[in-house]
Short mmCIF file of C-alpha atoms in Angstrom, two decimals:
data_model
loop_
_atom_site.label_atom_id
_atom_site.label_comp_id
_atom_site.label_asym_id
_atom_site.label_seq_id
_atom_site.Cartn_x
_atom_site.Cartn_y
_atom_site.Cartn_z
CA MET A 1 187.03 77.06 54.16
CA SER A 2 185.27 78.78 50.86
CA GLY A 3 187.24 76.01 49.17
CA PHE A 4 186.19 72.94 51.34
CA LEU A 5 182.42 74.35 50.55
CA SER A 6 182.85 74.11 47.00
CA SER A 7 184.64 70.67 46.83
CA SER A 8 182.93 67.54 45.50
CA LEU A 9 183.97 65.51 48.80
CA ALA A 10 181.95 68.73 50.82
CA ARG A 11 178.95 67.78 48.30
CA LYS A 12 179.56 64.03 49.49
CA TYR A 13 179.30 64.89 53.42
CA ALA A 14 176.48 67.21 53.04
CA MET A 15 174.43 64.15 50.98
CA ALA A 16 175.60 62.15 53.89
CA LEU A 17 174.49 64.09 56.79
CA SER A 18 171.07 64.85 55.25
CA ALA A 19 170.81 61.35 54.51
CA PHE A 20 171.46 60.18 58.37
CA PHE A 21 168.83 62.86 59.10
CA LEU A 22 166.18 61.90 57.07
CA ILE A 23 166.94 58.19 58.08
CA PHE A 24 166.63 58.77 61.68
CA PHE A 25 163.27 61.00 61.05
CA LEU A 26 161.73 57.69 59.10
CA LEU A 27 162.63 55.57 62.22
CA MET A 28 160.47 57.92 64.77
CA HIS A 29 157.82 58.01 61.64
CA VAL A 30 157.27 54.24 61.63
CA THR A 31 157.29 53.69 65.41
CA ILE A 32 154.66 56.27 66.11
CA ASN A 33 152.87 54.45 62.87
CA LEU A 34 153.15 51.05 64.57
CA LEU A 35 151.37 52.32 67.56
CA SER A 36 148.33 52.90 65.49
CA VAL A 37 148.64 48.98 65.04
CA CYS A 38 149.10 48.01 68.91
CA SER A 39 146.73 51.01 70.41
CA GLU A 40 144.17 53.29 69.20
CA ASN A 41 144.64 55.58 72.38
CA ALA A 42 148.41 55.63 72.09
CA PHE A 43 148.36 56.61 68.37
CA ASN A 44 146.11 59.52 69.07
CA VAL A 45 148.28 60.59 71.96
CA ALA A 46 151.61 60.28 70.06
CA SER A 47 149.82 62.04 67.34
CA HIS A 48 148.61 64.75 69.29
CA PHE A 49 151.80 65.71 71.14
CA MET A 50 153.84 65.75 67.65
CA GLY A 51 150.81 68.11 66.21
CA THR A 52 150.90 70.41 69.16
CA ASN A 53 154.16 70.73 70.58
CA PRO A 54 155.57 74.13 69.83
CA LEU A 55 159.43 72.46 69.68
CA ILE A 56 158.37 69.74 67.15
CA GLN A 57 155.75 72.19 65.26
CA PHE A 58 157.95 75.26 65.16
CA ALA A 59 161.55 73.91 65.40
CA MET A 60 161.53 70.39 64.26
CA GLN A 61 159.05 70.25 61.21
CA PRO A 62 160.97 73.07 59.73
CA ILE A 63 164.23 71.66 59.97
CA LEU A 64 162.87 68.43 58.66
CA ILE A 65 161.43 70.29 55.50
CA ILE A 66 164.97 72.07 54.94
CA GLY A 67 166.58 68.46 55.55
CA VAL A 68 164.01 67.12 52.62
CA VAL A 69 164.48 69.80 50.31
CA PHE A 70 168.07 70.04 50.81
CA HIS A 71 168.57 66.60 50.21
CA PHE A 72 166.16 66.66 46.88
CA VAL A 73 167.99 69.68 45.58
CA MET A 74 171.58 68.57 46.38
CA GLY A 75 171.07 65.21 44.54
CA PHE A 76 169.82 66.90 41.44
CA VAL A 77 172.70 69.12 41.34
CA LEU A 78 174.96 66.17 41.64
CA GLU A 79 173.26 64.52 38.87
CA LEU A 80 173.52 67.33 36.86
CA LYS A 81 177.43 67.94 37.50
CA ASN A 82 177.83 64.11 36.71
CA LYS A 83 176.22 64.26 33.55
CA LYS A 84 178.29 66.86 32.81
CA ALA A 85 181.33 65.07 33.97
CA GLN A 86 180.65 62.18 31.33
CA GLY A 87 181.09 63.69 27.78
CA VAL A 88 179.99 61.38 25.02
CA LYS A 89 177.87 58.14 26.36
CA TYR A 90 178.94 54.64 25.24
CA PHE A 91 177.79 52.80 22.57
CA LYS A 92 177.55 49.97 24.92
CA ASP A 93 177.71 50.17 28.59
CA ASN A 94 177.08 47.19 30.77
CA GLY A 95 176.58 48.77 34.03
CA ALA A 96 175.17 45.48 35.46
CA ALA A 97 178.45 43.81 35.23
CA ASN A 98 179.93 45.81 38.06
CA SER A 99 177.39 47.67 40.10
CA THR A 100 173.77 47.13 41.68
CA TRP A 101 170.52 48.73 39.65
CA MET A 102 169.88 50.53 43.14
CA SER A 103 173.23 52.59 42.99
CA ARG A 104 173.19 53.63 39.45
CA ASN A 105 169.35 54.92 39.36
CA MET A 106 169.16 56.74 42.67
CA ILE A 107 168.21 59.69 40.71
CA TYR A 108 164.90 57.50 39.63
CA SER A 109 164.07 56.17 43.00
CA GLY A 110 164.57 59.48 44.54
CA LEU A 111 161.85 60.90 42.18
CA ALA A 112 159.33 58.28 42.95
CA ILE A 113 160.05 59.11 46.49
CA LEU A 114 159.80 62.81 45.75
CA ALA A 115 156.50 62.01 44.01
CA PHE A 116 155.40 60.41 47.05
CA ILE A 117 156.14 63.08 49.66
CA VAL A 118 153.95 65.19 47.18
CA LEU A 119 151.06 62.68 47.54
CA HIS A 120 151.67 62.45 51.47
CA PHE A 121 151.56 65.73 51.90
CA ILE A 122 148.12 66.28 49.94
CA ASP A 123 147.06 63.42 51.87
CA PHE A 124 147.96 64.46 55.26
CA TRP A 125 149.88 67.53 55.84
CA ILE A 126 148.00 70.08 54.08
CA PRO A 127 144.46 68.92 55.61
CA GLU A 128 146.39 69.13 58.84
CA LEU A 129 147.32 72.62 58.27
CA LYS A 130 143.97 73.57 57.10
CA TYR A 131 142.33 71.96 60.07
CA LYS A 132 144.94 74.18 62.42
CA TYR A 133 145.41 77.37 60.67
CA VAL A 134 142.69 77.94 57.99
CA ASP A 135 139.38 76.57 59.37
CA VAL A 136 140.92 77.31 62.97
CA LEU A 137 138.80 74.01 64.30
CA PRO A 138 139.25 73.03 68.02
CA GLU A 139 141.74 70.12 68.62
CA ASP A 140 140.48 67.11 69.14
CA PRO A 141 143.02 64.49 70.52
CA ASN A 142 140.84 61.55 69.05
CA ARG A 143 140.62 62.43 65.55
CA TYR A 144 144.17 61.03 64.52
CA PHE A 145 143.33 57.53 64.40
CA HIS A 146 139.95 57.70 62.02
CA GLU A 147 141.75 60.42 59.89
CA LEU A 148 144.65 57.67 59.35
CA GLN A 149 142.07 54.49 58.95
CA HIS A 150 139.95 56.54 56.59
CA LYS A 151 143.06 57.29 54.17
CA PHE A 152 143.80 53.98 53.98
CA GLU A 153 140.23 52.91 52.80
CA ASN A 154 140.92 53.29 48.96
CA PRO A 155 143.18 50.49 47.58
CA LEU A 156 144.52 52.80 45.28
CA ARG A 157 145.94 54.91 47.70
CA VAL A 158 147.28 51.82 49.27
CA GLY A 159 148.84 50.67 46.15
CA ALA A 160 150.46 54.13 45.31
CA TYR A 161 152.03 53.87 49.10
CA ILE A 162 153.27 50.22 48.55
CA ILE A 163 155.05 51.33 45.32
CA ALA A 164 156.35 54.32 46.80
CA PHE A 165 157.88 52.22 49.87
CA VAL A 166 159.41 49.81 47.47
CA PHE A 167 161.18 52.94 45.81
CA LEU A 168 162.56 53.60 49.36
CA ALA A 169 163.57 50.23 50.15
CA LEU A 170 165.77 50.52 46.79
CA HIS A 171 167.00 53.90 47.74
CA LEU A 172 168.03 53.16 51.34
CA LEU A 173 169.40 49.61 49.84
CA HIS A 174 172.31 51.88 48.38
CA GLY A 175 172.11 55.01 50.00
CA PHE A 176 172.40 54.22 53.98
CA GLN A 177 175.50 52.16 53.52
CA SER A 178 176.87 54.83 51.03
CA ALA A 179 176.32 57.58 53.49
CA PHE A 180 178.52 55.70 55.74
CA GLN A 181 181.10 55.48 53.20
CA SER A 182 180.84 59.19 52.03
CA MET A 183 181.60 59.89 56.27
CA GLY A 184 184.82 57.63 55.56
CA LEU A 185 183.26 54.85 57.98
CA ASN A 186 184.54 51.83 55.67
CA ASN A 187 187.11 49.84 57.23
CA LYS A 188 187.76 46.39 58.81
CA TYR A 189 185.94 47.81 62.10
CA THR A 190 182.89 48.73 60.69
CA LYS A 191 181.75 45.76 58.16
CA GLY A 192 178.51 45.57 60.38
CA PHE A 193 177.47 49.13 59.45
CA GLU A 194 176.67 47.74 56.19
CA LYS A 195 174.57 44.65 56.89
CA GLY A 196 172.72 47.07 59.33
CA ALA A 197 172.26 49.64 56.94
CA LYS A 198 170.86 46.94 54.63
CA ALA A 199 168.46 45.35 57.34
CA TYR A 200 167.27 48.73 58.03
CA ALA A 201 166.57 49.62 54.20
CA ILE A 202 164.30 46.12 54.08
CA VAL A 203 162.60 46.31 57.61
CA ILE A 204 161.32 50.00 57.73
CA PRO A 205 159.82 50.17 54.22
CA LEU A 206 158.06 46.71 55.06
CA LEU A 207 156.57 47.90 58.26
CA PHE A 208 155.42 51.04 56.44
CA ILE A 209 153.54 48.36 53.73
CA PHE A 210 152.64 46.00 56.56
CA ILE A 211 150.91 49.16 58.38
CA ALA A 212 148.97 50.55 55.29
CA LEU A 213 147.80 46.92 54.85
CA PHE A 214 146.58 46.63 58.19
CA HIS A 215 144.23 49.85 57.96
CA HIS A 216 143.31 48.97 54.74
CA PHE A 217 142.14 45.56 55.87
CA ASN A 218 141.04 46.43 59.31
CA HIS A 219 138.89 49.61 58.98
CA MET B 1 187.77 32.40 15.65
CA ASN B 2 186.38 34.56 12.96
CA LEU B 3 185.12 38.09 14.90
CA THR B 4 183.29 41.15 14.12
CA LEU B 5 184.42 44.45 15.71
CA LYS B 6 182.70 47.44 16.27
CA ILE B 7 185.55 50.12 16.83
CA TRP B 8 185.41 53.91 17.28
CA ARG B 9 187.33 55.59 14.86
CA GLN B 10 188.44 59.54 15.32
CA LYS B 11 190.64 61.24 13.43
CA GLY B 12 191.47 63.80 15.78
CA PRO B 13 190.45 65.45 18.98
CA ASN B 14 188.21 67.76 16.61
CA ASP B 15 186.68 65.07 14.63
CA LYS B 16 183.09 63.98 15.45
CA GLY B 17 184.11 59.88 15.31
CA GLN B 18 181.97 56.92 14.73
CA MET B 19 181.55 53.25 15.01
CA VAL B 20 183.18 51.00 12.43
CA ASP B 21 182.82 47.58 11.63
CA TYR B 22 185.79 45.40 10.82
CA LYS B 23 186.15 41.44 10.32
CA VAL B 24 188.84 39.70 11.43
CA THR B 25 189.29 35.62 10.75
CA ASP B 26 191.09 32.60 12.10
CA ILE B 27 192.14 34.58 15.49
CA SER B 28 193.53 32.19 17.60
CA GLU B 29 191.76 31.77 21.34
CA HIS B 30 195.48 32.01 22.91
CA MET B 31 196.07 35.49 21.57
CA SER B 32 196.03 38.40 23.89
CA PHE B 33 193.25 41.22 22.96
CA LEU B 34 196.27 43.24 21.78
CA GLU B 35 197.50 40.89 19.35
CA MET B 36 194.35 40.41 17.79
CA MET B 37 194.05 44.27 17.23
CA ASP B 38 197.64 43.78 15.67
CA VAL B 39 196.47 41.66 13.49
CA LEU B 40 193.47 43.67 12.31
CA ASN B 41 195.82 46.88 11.93
CA GLU B 42 198.27 44.37 9.67
CA GLN B 43 195.18 43.85 7.63
CA LEU B 44 194.36 47.56 7.30
CA VAL B 45 198.07 48.41 6.58
CA ALA B 46 197.93 45.95 3.84
CA LYS B 47 194.69 47.42 2.39
CA ASP B 48 196.32 50.76 2.33
CA GLU B 49 193.86 51.76 5.17
CA GLU B 50 194.59 53.87 8.20
CA PRO B 51 195.32 51.56 11.23
CA VAL B 52 193.57 51.79 14.55
CA ALA B 53 195.67 53.85 16.84
CA PHE B 54 195.51 52.69 20.58
CA ASP B 55 197.50 52.92 23.71
CA HIS B 56 199.85 49.76 24.99
CA ASP B 57 203.30 49.36 26.39
CA CYS B 58 204.60 47.15 28.57
CA ARG B 59 201.89 44.28 27.58
CA GLU B 60 202.15 42.83 30.94
CA GLY B 61 200.08 44.63 33.19
CA ILE B 62 202.25 47.02 34.80
CA CYS B 63 202.56 50.60 32.98
CA GLY B 64 198.76 51.49 32.70
CA MET B 65 199.12 52.29 29.28
CA CYS B 66 196.13 50.21 27.43
CA SER B 67 192.99 51.61 27.65
CA MET B 68 190.13 49.89 26.11
CA TYR B 69 186.51 49.81 26.81
CA ILE B 70 185.41 46.29 25.66
CA ASN B 71 181.69 45.06 25.20
CA GLY B 72 180.77 47.69 28.04
CA GLU B 73 183.27 47.22 30.32
CA ALA B 74 186.70 48.80 31.25
CA HIS B 75 189.43 46.36 30.08
CA GLY B 76 186.85 43.99 29.03
CA PRO B 77 184.98 41.18 30.89
CA ASP B 78 187.45 39.43 32.50
CA ARG B 79 188.46 40.71 36.25
CA GLY B 80 191.63 41.88 37.73
CA ILE B 81 192.91 42.49 34.16
CA THR B 82 194.24 45.10 32.14
CA THR B 83 193.38 45.20 28.28
CA CYS B 84 196.79 43.59 27.51
CA GLN B 85 195.96 40.97 29.66
CA LEU B 86 192.78 40.04 28.22
CA HIS B 87 192.83 37.00 26.08
CA MET B 88 190.34 35.84 22.99
CA ARG B 89 189.79 32.81 24.91
CA MET B 90 186.94 35.16 26.99
CA PHE B 91 184.96 35.69 23.66
CA LYS B 92 183.15 32.98 21.52
CA ASP B 93 183.44 32.46 17.57
CA GLY B 94 181.35 34.48 15.57
CA GLU B 95 180.87 37.37 18.31
CA THR B 96 180.54 40.91 17.84
CA ILE B 97 182.93 42.68 20.32
CA THR B 98 182.76 46.58 20.63
CA ILE B 99 185.70 48.55 21.22
CA GLU B 100 185.43 52.18 22.44
CA PRO B 101 187.97 54.65 24.18
CA PHE B 102 187.81 55.50 28.03
CA ARG B 103 185.12 58.06 28.08
CA ALA B 104 185.28 61.32 30.44
CA ASN B 105 185.46 64.92 29.71
CA ALA B 106 188.69 64.84 31.59
CA PHE B 107 189.80 62.09 29.24
CA PRO B 108 189.44 63.99 25.82
CA VAL B 109 190.20 61.62 22.89
CA ILE B 110 193.14 62.14 20.75
CA LYS B 111 192.72 59.49 18.15
CA ASP B 112 190.70 56.71 17.79
CA LEU B 113 191.10 54.38 21.26
CA VAL B 114 193.92 56.97 22.29
CA VAL B 115 192.76 59.25 25.38
CA ASP B 116 194.61 61.96 26.96
CA ARG B 117 195.05 60.86 30.66
CA MET B 118 197.36 63.43 31.38
CA ALA B 119 194.56 64.90 34.03
CA PHE B 120 196.14 62.26 36.45
CA GLU B 121 199.59 63.35 35.76
CA ARG B 122 198.37 67.05 37.26
CA ILE B 123 196.95 65.47 40.33
CA GLN B 124 200.04 63.51 41.23
CA GLN B 125 201.85 66.66 40.79
CA ALA B 126 199.61 68.28 43.17
CA GLY B 127 200.55 66.37 46.03
CA GLY B 128 200.84 62.60 45.11
CA PHE B 129 204.66 62.65 46.11
CA ILE B 130 206.98 62.81 49.50
CA SER B 131 209.73 65.67 49.47
CA VAL B 132 212.85 64.23 50.53
CA ASN B 133 215.84 66.10 51.26
CA THR B 134 218.74 64.06 49.10
CA SER B 135 221.60 65.48 51.00
CA GLY B 136 223.44 62.52 51.48
CA ASN B 137 222.40 61.90 55.03
CA THR B 138 218.77 60.29 53.95
CA GLN B 139 217.07 57.84 56.57
CA ASP B 140 217.22 54.35 55.26
CA ALA B 141 213.28 53.33 54.84
CA ASN B 142 213.64 50.55 56.50
CA ALA B 143 214.87 51.90 59.41
CA ILE B 144 211.53 53.58 60.42
CA PRO B 145 208.90 50.92 62.15
CA ILE B 146 205.76 50.50 60.30
CA SER B 147 203.37 47.85 61.42
CA LYS B 148 202.64 44.93 58.80
CA HIS B 149 198.95 46.08 58.27
CA ALA B 150 199.80 49.60 57.28
CA ALA B 151 202.82 48.44 55.20
CA ASP B 152 200.47 46.10 53.55
CA ASP B 153 197.15 48.61 53.07
CA ALA B 154 199.90 51.07 51.46
CA MET B 155 201.77 48.89 49.17
CA ASP B 156 198.00 47.47 48.13
CA ALA B 157 196.96 50.87 47.36
CA ALA B 158 200.62 51.76 45.43
CA THR B 159 199.65 48.84 42.98
CA CYS B 160 197.34 51.65 41.24
CA ILE B 161 199.06 51.71 37.69
CA GLY B 162 196.72 55.28 37.04
CA CYS B 163 195.04 53.45 33.97
CA GLY B 164 191.88 55.53 34.68
CA ALA B 165 189.49 52.15 34.66
CA CYS B 166 187.97 53.51 37.40
CA VAL B 167 186.91 56.79 35.60
CA ALA B 168 185.91 55.28 32.25
CA THR B 169 183.48 52.42 34.09
CA CYS B 170 182.08 55.17 36.91
CA LYS B 171 178.65 56.65 35.53
CA ASN B 172 180.00 59.80 37.13
CA SER B 173 183.62 59.55 35.53
CA SER B 174 184.94 60.24 39.25
CA ALA B 175 188.47 59.45 39.96
CA MET B 176 188.19 59.18 43.43
CA LEU B 177 189.48 55.54 43.34
CA PHE B 178 192.90 56.96 41.69
CA VAL B 179 193.03 59.70 43.87
CA SER B 180 192.17 58.08 47.23
CA ALA B 181 194.90 55.38 46.38
CA LYS B 182 197.58 57.90 45.65
CA VAL B 183 196.51 59.76 49.04
CA SER B 184 196.16 56.61 50.92
CA GLN B 185 199.62 54.86 50.07
CA TYR B 186 201.24 58.03 51.66
CA ALA B 187 198.84 58.39 54.38
CA LEU B 188 199.29 55.13 55.84
CA LEU B 189 202.72 55.52 56.10
CA PRO B 190 205.31 57.68 58.56
CA GLN B 191 207.10 59.12 56.03
CA GLY B 192 203.88 60.57 54.47
CA GLN B 193 202.45 62.27 57.68
CA VAL B 194 204.35 65.76 57.36
CA GLU B 195 202.60 66.70 53.93
CA ALA B 196 199.49 64.96 54.51
CA THR B 197 197.19 67.98 55.27
CA ASP B 198 198.39 69.62 51.99
CA ARG B 199 198.40 66.53 50.02
CA VAL B 200 194.92 65.51 50.34
CA LEU B 201 193.72 69.30 50.04
CA ASN B 202 195.66 69.71 46.84
CA MET B 203 195.08 66.75 45.11
CA VAL B 204 191.23 66.75 45.65
CA LYS B 205 191.37 70.70 44.52
CA GLN B 206 193.20 69.46 41.41
CA MET B 207 190.74 66.29 41.05
CA ASP B 208 187.68 69.23 41.09
CA GLU B 209 189.52 71.55 38.71
CA GLU B 210 190.07 68.70 36.30
CA GLY B 211 186.33 68.09 35.75
CA PHE B 212 186.02 64.95 37.17
CA GLY B 213 182.34 63.96 38.10
CA ASN B 214 181.16 63.11 42.19
CA CYS B 215 181.46 59.60 43.56
CA THR B 216 178.27 58.21 44.36
CA ASN B 217 179.75 54.93 45.70
CA THR B 218 178.65 52.45 43.34
CA GLY B 219 181.29 50.42 43.57
CA ALA B 220 181.72 49.83 39.83
CA CYS B 221 185.79 51.12 39.87
CA GLU B 222 186.46 48.45 42.71
CA VAL B 223 185.07 45.90 40.51
CA GLU B 224 186.75 46.97 37.22
CA CYS B 225 190.09 47.91 38.83
CA PRO B 226 192.70 45.83 37.34
CA LYS B 227 194.93 45.86 40.60
CA GLY B 228 191.97 45.60 42.85
CA ILE B 229 192.01 48.92 44.79
CA SER B 230 189.63 48.99 47.47
CA LEU B 231 187.09 51.55 48.27
CA GLU B 232 188.28 51.36 51.66
CA ASN B 233 190.68 53.94 50.05
CA ILE B 234 187.93 56.15 49.05
CA ALA B 235 186.58 55.96 52.60
CA ARG B 236 190.26 56.93 54.05
CA MET B 237 190.50 59.87 51.76
CA ASN B 238 187.11 61.06 52.50
CA ARG B 239 188.40 61.17 56.39
CA GLU B 240 191.86 62.35 55.62
CA TYR B 241 190.33 65.32 53.57
CA LEU B 242 187.72 66.11 56.42
CA ALA B 243 190.73 65.82 59.06
CA ALA B 244 192.80 68.34 56.59
CA SER B 245 189.78 70.90 56.24
CA LEU B 246 189.21 71.10 59.73
CA LYS B 247 192.82 71.39 60.46
CA GLY B 248 193.39 73.92 57.80
#
């Protein structure tokens, strides 16, 4: 088993499985955010549930953080190992002739997403922790929608979010279908997975951008 | 055609090496790329200079010996060909062509454009075979029923000539396409099932020990492969390896 865990293929499986987990989380996140466009009350109810349910707070949230950290750390480890395997660089290398920009630059789109997650934590997660565990303010089930609207008043923040979601789309365009390939799901019966993964990679970031713009222009 | 060639020159494994410019004139567009290299070498020999060392053998795309990185692509700008099948009509008169050896830590340069690809041989030795008892009672392979689909896929995988273009073109210097083709050609056939578990575990272990990088599914290997080996083989190897690891 130790041979398996240290193998290059085990690293591929680990990256793919953590990617599937994060992709599922994104779907859940965008679904709840979309509620804010449809109904203030529905968004508050969902956010209140997510923010106070012990199972979400003390089981799912730590798992999510571990998943995010693992995916990033493993991504950097793989990048360093691959750089080491390359040896001398080519004098002329025409990568665009045989692969997409997204596939060759996952580390950079990943770094942009990492920067966004830091911003997102500063914007939402840290104030939430402060509200609950530092200031120990009484829980107000109706505060979430107005907090969200307030965040998207600043056009600079909205711009930063839009840029980050473009990088997210680029990362997913290669990453999602690549995760299927890593898990061995690429044969004549699975061609639909690739199309579905590409659709997801475009639609989900577009929805996040729409939500940010919606609240910017409707506060 | 008159051309400027920028060629990697390296006296030996421990030499630092550098790009050197050469001019070649009156090159016919009907020449193969290696014939053009022969013309250059004749010029160099006539001037009492060291000719450019490069690998070649059959010169008809079968042996997998030729291995040049031309204008930033393994085997040059054409598709589904080896360097020996590349023709000068793919280039323009007056063009500057860069020619480099296949690059990867696992493929160290021996001299100029010649690299050591013995790592592939060691991976093959680790499991790329079927043990057959040649006692005189060996069953005729044609007597074993095999579906057309499996036979076709196994044959497609078996067309890999082990040239190393997949490694050379991969930004991670990964050998997954080569190894997966060798795993697949046996995994798809009933004769390969007996040793399937050991084969995939041992070949992947050897691949990792040789220092190849990790595949990130860019697909560049599939595009540059002279034999069109499909990424589906890598997916098959990923399934085989997972199943073999669970089986132990």
